[in-house]
mmCIF file of C-alpha atoms in Angstrom:
data_model
loop_
_atom_site.group_PDB
_atom_site.id
_atom_site.type_symbol
_atom_site.label_atom_id
_atom_site.label_comp_id
_atom_site.label_asym_id
_atom_site.label_seq_id
_atom_site.Cartn_x
_atom_site.Cartn_y
_atom_site.Cartn_z
ATOM 1 C CA UNK A 1 91.199 73.791 128.761
ATOM 2 C CA UNK A 2 88.396 71.402 127.804
ATOM 3 C CA UNK A 3 88.170 69.549 124.485
ATOM 4 C CA UNK A 4 85.429 71.997 123.429
ATOM 5 C CA UNK A 5 87.680 74.979 124.227
ATOM 6 C CA UNK A 6 90.524 73.367 122.296
ATOM 7 C CA UNK A 7 88.280 72.893 119.243
ATOM 8 C CA UNK A 8 87.199 76.559 119.422
ATOM 9 C CA UNK A 9 90.853 77.616 119.841
ATOM 10 C CA UNK A 10 92.041 75.667 116.780
ATOM 11 C CA UNK A 11 88.998 76.685 114.686
ATOM 12 C CA UNK A 12 89.527 80.348 115.557
ATOM 13 C CA UNK A 13 93.228 80.111 114.698
ATOM 14 C CA UNK A 14 92.306 78.692 111.305
ATOM 15 C CA UNK A 15 89.629 81.336 110.661
ATOM 16 C CA UNK A 16 91.921 84.235 111.526
ATOM 17 C CA UNK A 17 94.864 82.829 109.596
ATOM 18 C CA UNK A 18 92.637 82.599 106.528
ATOM 19 C CA UNK A 19 92.055 86.361 106.729
ATOM 20 C CA UNK A 20 95.647 86.970 105.597
ATOM 21 C CA UNK A 21 95.087 84.657 102.621
ATOM 22 C CA UNK A 22 91.840 86.494 101.813
ATOM 23 C CA UNK A 23 93.776 89.775 101.825
ATOM 24 C CA UNK A 24 96.215 88.413 99.264
ATOM 25 C CA UNK A 25 93.379 87.179 97.021
ATOM 26 C CA UNK A 26 90.950 90.089 97.223
ATOM 27 C CA UNK A 27 93.086 93.223 97.551
ATOM 28 C CA UNK A 28 94.634 93.049 94.038
ATOM 29 C CA UNK A 29 91.146 93.132 92.464
ATOM 30 C CA UNK A 30 89.212 95.440 94.795
ATOM 31 C CA UNK A 31 92.049 97.721 95.837
ATOM 32 C CA UNK A 32 93.126 98.253 99.445
ATOM 33 C CA UNK A 33 90.530 100.822 100.499
ATOM 34 C CA UNK A 34 87.522 99.140 98.873
ATOM 35 C CA UNK A 35 88.481 95.697 100.233
ATOM 36 C CA UNK A 36 88.991 96.995 103.789
ATOM 37 C CA UNK A 37 85.729 98.954 103.655
ATOM 38 C CA UNK A 38 83.734 95.952 102.441
ATOM 39 C CA UNK A 39 85.273 93.790 105.179
ATOM 40 C CA UNK A 40 84.088 96.172 107.902
ATOM 41 C CA UNK A 41 80.646 96.595 106.304
ATOM 42 C CA UNK A 42 79.974 92.845 105.929
ATOM 43 C CA UNK A 43 81.112 92.278 109.531
ATOM 44 C CA UNK A 44 78.956 95.167 110.735
ATOM 45 C CA UNK A 45 75.873 93.761 108.996
ATOM 46 C CA UNK A 46 76.350 90.402 110.728
ATOM 47 C CA UNK A 47 76.757 92.058 114.149
ATOM 48 C CA UNK A 48 73.676 94.213 113.492
ATOM 49 C CA UNK A 49 71.621 91.038 113.832
ATOM 50 C CA UNK A 50 72.945 90.529 117.390
ATOM 51 C CA UNK A 51 72.058 94.115 118.264
ATOM 52 C CA UNK A 52 68.521 93.758 116.952
ATOM 53 C CA UNK A 53 68.007 90.496 118.846
ATOM 54 C CA UNK A 54 69.296 91.729 122.212
ATOM 55 C CA UNK A 55 68.066 94.931 123.867
ATOM 56 C CA UNK A 56 70.951 94.881 126.385
ATOM 57 C CA UNK A 57 73.452 95.225 123.555
ATOM 58 C CA UNK A 58 71.547 98.199 122.131
ATOM 59 C CA UNK A 59 71.608 99.952 125.500
ATOM 60 C CA UNK A 60 75.354 99.373 125.928
ATOM 61 C CA UNK A 61 76.091 100.787 122.475
ATOM 62 C CA UNK A 62 73.853 103.818 123.022
ATOM 63 C CA UNK A 63 75.493 104.694 126.349
ATOM 64 C CA UNK A 64 79.092 104.249 125.180
ATOM 65 C CA UNK A 65 78.951 105.118 121.478
ATOM 66 C CA UNK A 66 81.799 107.663 121.647
ATOM 67 C CA UNK A 67 84.321 105.175 123.044
ATOM 68 C CA UNK A 68 82.985 102.463 120.739
ATOM 69 C CA UNK A 69 83.582 104.825 117.824
ATOM 70 C CA UNK A 70 87.250 105.076 118.868
ATOM 71 C CA UNK A 71 87.494 101.289 119.189
ATOM 72 C CA UNK A 72 85.838 100.886 115.782
ATOM 73 C CA UNK A 73 88.324 103.329 114.270
ATOM 74 C CA UNK A 74 91.489 101.916 115.879
ATOM 75 C CA UNK A 75 90.543 98.208 116.032
ATOM 76 C CA UNK A 76 88.669 97.834 112.741
ATOM 77 C CA UNK A 77 88.650 100.634 110.169
ATOM 78 C CA UNK A 78 92.307 101.741 110.274
ATOM 79 C CA UNK A 79 93.946 98.301 110.805
ATOM 80 C CA UNK A 80 91.891 96.712 108.016
ATOM 81 C CA UNK A 81 92.948 99.471 105.614
ATOM 82 C CA UNK A 82 96.613 99.286 106.647
ATOM 83 C CA UNK A 83 96.739 95.486 106.390
ATOM 84 C CA UNK A 84 95.128 95.750 102.943
ATOM 85 C CA UNK A 85 97.921 98.058 101.773
ATOM 86 C CA UNK A 86 100.531 95.762 103.335
ATOM 87 C CA UNK A 87 99.019 92.640 101.725
ATOM 88 C CA UNK A 88 99.863 93.963 98.265
ATOM 89 C CA UNK A 89 103.487 92.889 98.720
ATOM 90 C CA UNK A 90 103.896 91.054 102.046
ATOM 91 C CA UNK A 91 103.321 87.286 102.312
ATOM 92 C CA UNK A 92 100.346 86.002 104.310
ATOM 93 C CA UNK A 93 102.633 84.193 106.768
ATOM 94 C CA UNK A 94 104.735 87.290 107.445
ATOM 95 C CA UNK A 95 101.567 89.384 107.930
ATOM 96 C CA UNK A 96 100.352 86.876 110.524
ATOM 97 C CA UNK A 97 103.697 86.997 112.354
ATOM 98 C CA UNK A 98 103.615 90.800 112.464
ATOM 99 C CA UNK A 99 100.038 90.551 113.749
ATOM 100 C CA UNK A 100 101.382 88.404 116.603
ATOM 101 C CA UNK A 101 103.216 91.480 117.927
ATOM 102 C CA UNK A 102 99.911 93.031 119.100
ATOM 103 C CA UNK A 103 100.229 91.727 122.719
ATOM 104 C CA UNK A 104 103.724 93.261 122.963
ATOM 105 C CA UNK A 105 102.502 96.620 121.677
ATOM 106 C CA UNK A 106 99.471 96.441 123.948
ATOM 107 C CA UNK A 107 101.740 95.952 126.963
ATOM 108 C CA UNK A 108 103.927 98.882 125.914
ATOM 109 C CA UNK A 109 100.928 101.210 125.431
ATOM 110 C CA UNK A 110 99.465 100.091 128.765
ATOM 111 C CA UNK A 111 102.760 100.943 130.476
ATOM 112 C CA UNK A 112 103.344 104.323 128.817
ATOM 113 C CA UNK A 113 99.814 105.749 128.646
ATOM 114 C CA UNK A 114 97.856 103.866 131.303
ATOM 115 C CA UNK A 115 100.641 103.368 133.879
ATOM 116 C CA UNK A 116 100.347 99.587 133.976
ATOM 117 C CA UNK A 117 103.484 97.884 135.228
ATOM 118 C CA UNK A 118 105.477 95.534 133.015
ATOM 119 C CA UNK A 119 107.209 92.582 134.619
ATOM 120 C CA UNK A 120 110.827 91.799 133.741
ATOM 121 C CA UNK A 121 109.602 88.889 131.628
ATOM 122 C CA UNK A 122 107.235 91.147 129.685
ATOM 123 C CA UNK A 123 109.938 93.777 129.168
ATOM 124 C CA UNK A 124 112.332 91.096 127.900
ATOM 125 C CA UNK A 125 109.625 89.823 125.541
ATOM 126 C CA UNK A 126 109.137 93.344 124.199
ATOM 127 C CA UNK A 127 112.847 93.767 123.473
ATOM 128 C CA UNK A 128 113.102 90.328 121.827
ATOM 129 C CA UNK A 129 110.027 91.105 119.738
ATOM 130 C CA UNK A 130 111.573 94.345 118.460
ATOM 131 C CA UNK A 131 114.725 92.425 117.512
ATOM 132 C CA UNK A 132 112.538 89.948 115.622
ATOM 133 C CA UNK A 133 110.868 92.760 113.674
ATOM 134 C CA UNK A 134 114.298 94.159 112.743
ATOM 135 C CA UNK A 135 115.370 90.714 111.504
ATOM 136 C CA UNK A 136 112.128 90.378 109.543
ATOM 137 C CA UNK A 137 112.834 93.737 107.890
ATOM 138 C CA UNK A 138 116.570 93.117 107.493
ATOM 139 C CA UNK A 139 116.365 92.329 103.796
ATOM 140 C CA UNK A 140 115.027 95.823 103.127
ATOM 141 C CA UNK A 141 117.121 97.528 105.829
ATOM 142 C CA UNK A 142 120.510 96.150 104.857
ATOM 143 C CA UNK A 143 120.143 95.506 101.148
ATOM 144 C CA UNK A 144 119.235 92.441 99.156
ATOM 145 C CA UNK A 145 115.581 93.425 98.728
ATOM 146 C CA UNK A 146 113.630 93.335 95.516
ATOM 147 C CA UNK A 147 115.467 94.887 92.561
ATOM 148 C CA UNK A 148 114.345 98.399 91.714
ATOM 149 C CA UNK A 149 112.913 99.038 95.173
ATOM 150 C CA UNK A 150 114.397 101.660 97.479
ATOM 151 C CA UNK A 151 114.670 101.453 101.249
ATOM 152 C CA UNK A 152 111.378 103.233 101.916
ATOM 153 C CA UNK A 153 109.486 101.171 99.316
ATOM 154 C CA UNK A 154 110.819 97.971 100.861
ATOM 155 C CA UNK A 155 109.980 98.907 104.452
ATOM 156 C CA UNK A 156 106.658 100.682 103.920
ATOM 157 C CA UNK A 157 104.432 97.577 103.513
ATOM 158 C CA UNK A 158 105.661 96.086 106.801
ATOM 159 C CA UNK A 159 105.355 99.516 108.386
ATOM 160 C CA UNK A 160 101.681 99.569 107.414
ATOM 161 C CA UNK A 161 101.175 96.193 109.126
ATOM 162 C CA UNK A 162 102.971 97.361 112.289
ATOM 163 C CA UNK A 163 100.847 100.530 112.407
ATOM 164 C CA UNK A 164 97.766 98.300 112.104
ATOM 165 C CA UNK A 165 99.011 96.347 115.132
ATOM 166 C CA UNK A 166 99.409 99.622 117.056
ATOM 167 C CA UNK A 167 95.753 100.326 116.239
ATOM 168 C CA UNK A 168 94.674 96.919 117.544
ATOM 169 C CA UNK A 169 96.729 97.420 120.716
ATOM 170 C CA UNK A 170 95.349 100.913 121.300
ATOM 171 C CA UNK A 171 91.794 99.687 120.776
ATOM 172 C CA UNK A 172 92.370 96.863 123.275
ATOM 173 C CA UNK A 173 93.625 99.311 125.915
ATOM 174 C CA UNK A 174 90.666 101.651 125.353
ATOM 175 C CA UNK A 175 88.332 98.677 125.771
ATOM 176 C CA UNK A 176 90.066 97.505 128.933
ATOM 177 C CA UNK A 177 90.167 100.911 130.622
ATOM 178 C CA UNK A 178 86.928 102.564 129.481
ATOM 179 C CA UNK A 179 84.504 99.822 128.403
ATOM 180 C CA UNK A 180 84.899 97.254 131.170
ATOM 181 C CA UNK A 181 81.184 97.531 132.074
ATOM 182 C CA UNK A 182 80.009 96.798 128.516
ATOM 183 C CA UNK A 183 79.399 93.207 127.378
ATOM 184 C CA UNK A 184 81.936 91.768 124.881
ATOM 185 C CA UNK A 185 79.216 91.213 122.251
ATOM 186 C CA UNK A 186 78.046 94.835 122.584
ATOM 187 C CA UNK A 187 81.639 96.060 122.233
ATOM 188 C CA UNK A 188 82.183 93.914 119.142
ATOM 189 C CA UNK A 189 78.852 94.860 117.579
ATOM 190 C CA UNK A 190 79.126 98.546 118.417
ATOM 191 C CA UNK A 191 82.693 98.954 117.191
ATOM 192 C CA UNK A 192 82.053 97.080 113.929
ATOM 193 C CA UNK A 193 78.736 98.802 113.184
ATOM 194 C CA UNK A 194 80.206 102.253 113.859
ATOM 195 C CA UNK A 195 83.332 101.237 111.928
ATOM 196 C CA UNK A 196 81.171 100.237 108.960
ATOM 197 C CA UNK A 197 79.445 103.628 109.048
ATOM 198 C CA UNK A 198 82.876 105.300 109.009
ATOM 199 C CA UNK A 199 83.942 103.227 105.998
ATOM 200 C CA UNK A 200 80.659 103.442 104.055
ATOM 201 C CA UNK A 201 81.604 106.629 102.135
ATOM 202 C CA UNK A 202 84.997 105.090 101.323
ATOM 203 C CA UNK A 203 83.526 102.038 99.617
ATOM 204 C CA UNK A 204 81.325 104.230 97.404
ATOM 205 C CA UNK A 205 84.265 106.395 96.306
ATOM 206 C CA UNK A 206 86.929 103.675 96.037
ATOM 207 C CA UNK A 207 84.972 100.717 94.639
ATOM 208 C CA UNK A 208 86.419 99.703 91.230
ATOM 209 C CA UNK A 209 83.335 100.447 89.135
ATOM 210 C CA UNK A 210 83.533 99.046 85.620
ATOM 211 C CA UNK A 211 86.146 96.464 86.589
ATOM 212 C CA UNK A 212 85.251 92.774 86.379
ATOM 213 C CA UNK A 213 85.673 91.330 89.878
ATOM 214 C CA UNK A 214 86.163 87.560 89.985
ATOM 215 C CA UNK A 215 83.971 85.258 92.070
ATOM 216 C CA UNK A 216 87.097 84.266 94.010
ATOM 217 C CA UNK A 217 87.681 87.889 95.064
ATOM 218 C CA UNK A 218 84.037 88.353 96.095
ATOM 219 C CA UNK A 219 84.147 85.131 98.130
ATOM 220 C CA UNK A 220 87.336 86.329 99.846
ATOM 221 C CA UNK A 221 85.885 89.690 100.923
ATOM 222 C CA UNK A 222 82.592 88.157 102.107
ATOM 223 C CA UNK A 223 84.384 85.395 104.016
ATOM 224 C CA UNK A 224 86.859 87.765 105.678
ATOM 225 C CA UNK A 225 83.996 89.997 106.819
ATOM 226 C CA UNK A 226 81.544 87.330 107.940
ATOM 227 C CA UNK A 227 83.775 84.479 109.152
ATOM 228 C CA UNK A 228 87.224 85.952 109.871
ATOM 229 C CA UNK A 229 85.832 89.080 111.542
ATOM 230 C CA UNK A 230 82.265 88.898 112.914
ATOM 231 C CA UNK A 231 81.924 85.178 113.718
ATOM 232 C CA UNK A 232 85.591 84.920 114.733
ATOM 233 C CA UNK A 233 85.118 87.707 117.287
ATOM 234 C CA UNK A 234 82.062 85.926 118.696
ATOM 235 C CA UNK A 235 84.176 82.781 119.107
ATOM 236 C CA UNK A 236 86.923 84.865 120.724
ATOM 237 C CA UNK A 237 84.489 86.319 123.259
ATOM 238 C CA UNK A 238 83.365 82.797 124.127
ATOM 239 C CA UNK A 239 86.969 81.658 124.468
ATOM 240 C CA UNK A 240 87.815 84.574 126.787
ATOM 241 C CA UNK A 241 84.831 83.638 128.926
ATOM 242 C CA UNK A 242 85.873 79.971 129.080
ATOM 243 C CA UNK A 243 89.658 80.102 129.516
ATOM 244 C CA UNK A 244 90.433 83.714 130.416
ATOM 245 C CA UNK A 245 91.902 86.597 128.396
ATOM 246 C CA UNK A 246 95.596 85.712 128.771
ATOM 247 C CA UNK A 247 95.300 82.184 127.471
ATOM 248 C CA UNK A 248 92.873 83.304 124.770
ATOM 249 C CA UNK A 249 95.308 85.991 123.554
ATOM 250 C CA UNK A 250 97.955 83.291 123.053
ATOM 251 C CA UNK A 251 96.086 82.430 119.854
ATOM 252 C CA UNK A 252 98.266 85.052 118.135
ATOM 253 C CA UNK A 253 101.143 82.562 118.457
ATOM 254 C CA UNK A 254 99.252 79.835 116.588
ATOM 255 C CA UNK A 255 97.785 81.938 113.758
ATOM 256 C CA UNK A 256 101.152 82.389 111.927
ATOM 257 C CA UNK A 257 101.634 78.619 111.738
ATOM 258 C CA UNK A 258 98.320 78.190 109.917
ATOM 259 C CA UNK A 259 98.912 81.305 107.784
ATOM 260 C CA UNK A 260 102.358 80.136 106.637
ATOM 261 C CA UNK A 261 101.004 76.676 105.732
ATOM 262 C CA UNK A 262 97.937 78.105 103.953
ATOM 263 C CA UNK A 263 100.057 80.709 102.163
ATOM 264 C CA UNK A 264 102.312 77.931 100.880
ATOM 265 C CA UNK A 265 99.477 75.589 99.870
ATOM 266 C CA UNK A 266 96.982 78.106 98.442
ATOM 267 C CA UNK A 267 99.176 80.952 97.206
ATOM 268 C CA UNK A 268 102.502 79.251 96.520
ATOM 269 C CA UNK A 269 104.309 81.611 98.923
ATOM 270 C CA UNK A 270 107.824 80.872 100.129
ATOM 271 C CA UNK A 271 109.709 82.291 103.115
ATOM 272 C CA UNK A 272 113.378 83.254 103.041
ATOM 273 C CA UNK A 273 115.771 82.628 105.933
ATOM 274 C CA UNK A 274 115.373 86.162 107.370
ATOM 275 C CA UNK A 275 111.603 85.752 107.468
ATOM 276 C CA UNK A 276 111.843 82.357 109.189
ATOM 277 C CA UNK A 277 114.340 83.531 111.840
ATOM 278 C CA UNK A 278 112.530 86.838 112.388
ATOM 279 C CA UNK A 279 109.199 85.042 112.744
ATOM 280 C CA UNK A 280 110.569 82.663 115.381
ATOM 281 C CA UNK A 281 112.121 85.537 117.358
ATOM 282 C CA UNK A 282 108.877 87.580 117.269
ATOM 283 C CA UNK A 283 106.851 84.571 118.450
ATOM 284 C CA UNK A 284 109.291 84.006 121.348
ATOM 285 C CA UNK A 285 108.990 87.678 122.287
ATOM 286 C CA UNK A 286 105.197 87.492 122.164
ATOM 287 C CA UNK A 287 105.191 84.332 124.290
ATOM 288 C CA UNK A 288 107.285 86.065 126.954
ATOM 289 C CA UNK A 289 105.284 89.304 126.855
ATOM 290 C CA UNK A 290 102.069 87.335 127.464
ATOM 291 C CA UNK A 291 103.691 85.617 130.473
ATOM 292 C CA UNK A 292 102.278 82.312 129.319
ATOM 293 C CA UNK A 293 102.897 78.869 130.751
ATOM 294 C CA UNK A 294 102.159 75.931 128.475
ATOM 295 C CA UNK A 295 101.544 73.640 131.456
ATOM 296 C CA UNK A 296 99.050 76.064 132.977
ATOM 297 C CA UNK A 297 97.347 76.622 129.634
ATOM 298 C CA UNK A 298 96.622 72.921 129.216
ATOM 299 C CA UNK A 299 95.306 72.460 132.755
ATOM 300 C CA UNK A 300 91.511 72.480 133.097
ATOM 301 C CA UNK A 301 90.132 75.397 135.078
ATOM 302 C CA UNK A 302 88.921 74.589 138.575
ATOM 303 C CA UNK A 303 85.480 75.507 139.888
ATOM 304 C CA UNK A 304 86.760 78.637 141.614
ATOM 305 C CA UNK A 305 88.175 79.979 138.335
ATOM 306 C CA UNK A 306 84.997 79.112 136.470
ATOM 307 C CA UNK A 307 82.843 80.950 138.984
ATOM 308 C CA UNK A 308 85.013 84.054 138.803
ATOM 309 C CA UNK A 309 84.371 84.580 135.067
#
């Protein structure tokens, strides 16, 4: 990993961790559906520029629009809505930790539906990750949650976030198995543009007309769409090209660290002991499921590896 790759890696971690802070700022004012819709639409408008500037991207989208529609639905529209609902009551740091479970879910879906084989290390990581989720939810599962909230009310917000992660994982598997001939930029642009078309009617029906929206909320929804979605995905595509998909995916382990710090500094959020322990366990499970090696990650790629990408 070169110094340039490391800068992109850290910058991308920061940009994506901010998205969970933006959720917490913008959702209370816009509402979950309007905020999620605007996020997709702003991201789609940015990616539209890349489509207009590159004919190859237009051709790829035209030829594979049906699969891109599925990716847009599962990897953008539905997860953004579900995370918006979850952000109403779940801390930014906890949301980021739950988001880190995507590689585990992706491996499980690949094994069950696409017959990919899981190594023993990946299977162990999956089990450990599930244990971490249970610990994270333990306050609601075994009592001690917020007064006046029942079991379902306590678990539902985290359930929304986990369902969003299933959507991300499903979208990733669809991309891997059915869109391998399409360029990453075309996949990103196509899925976000189609996703924005799906969400366009929602924003018109769910936008809080007549309500005074603060500048802070508008900045949060614009930033999450432009920077934490469109530009972040462009950076991610570049990172995958430079260091490979496995090492690039390990960014999900770094995002929670930034999100927890930013949640504490910007939102005054605090984590209880269950959240801290559960977060650590989930991150360990994700690390194992990705079959990462820190030593290998830090080694620069040789010429053979560079030529193979």
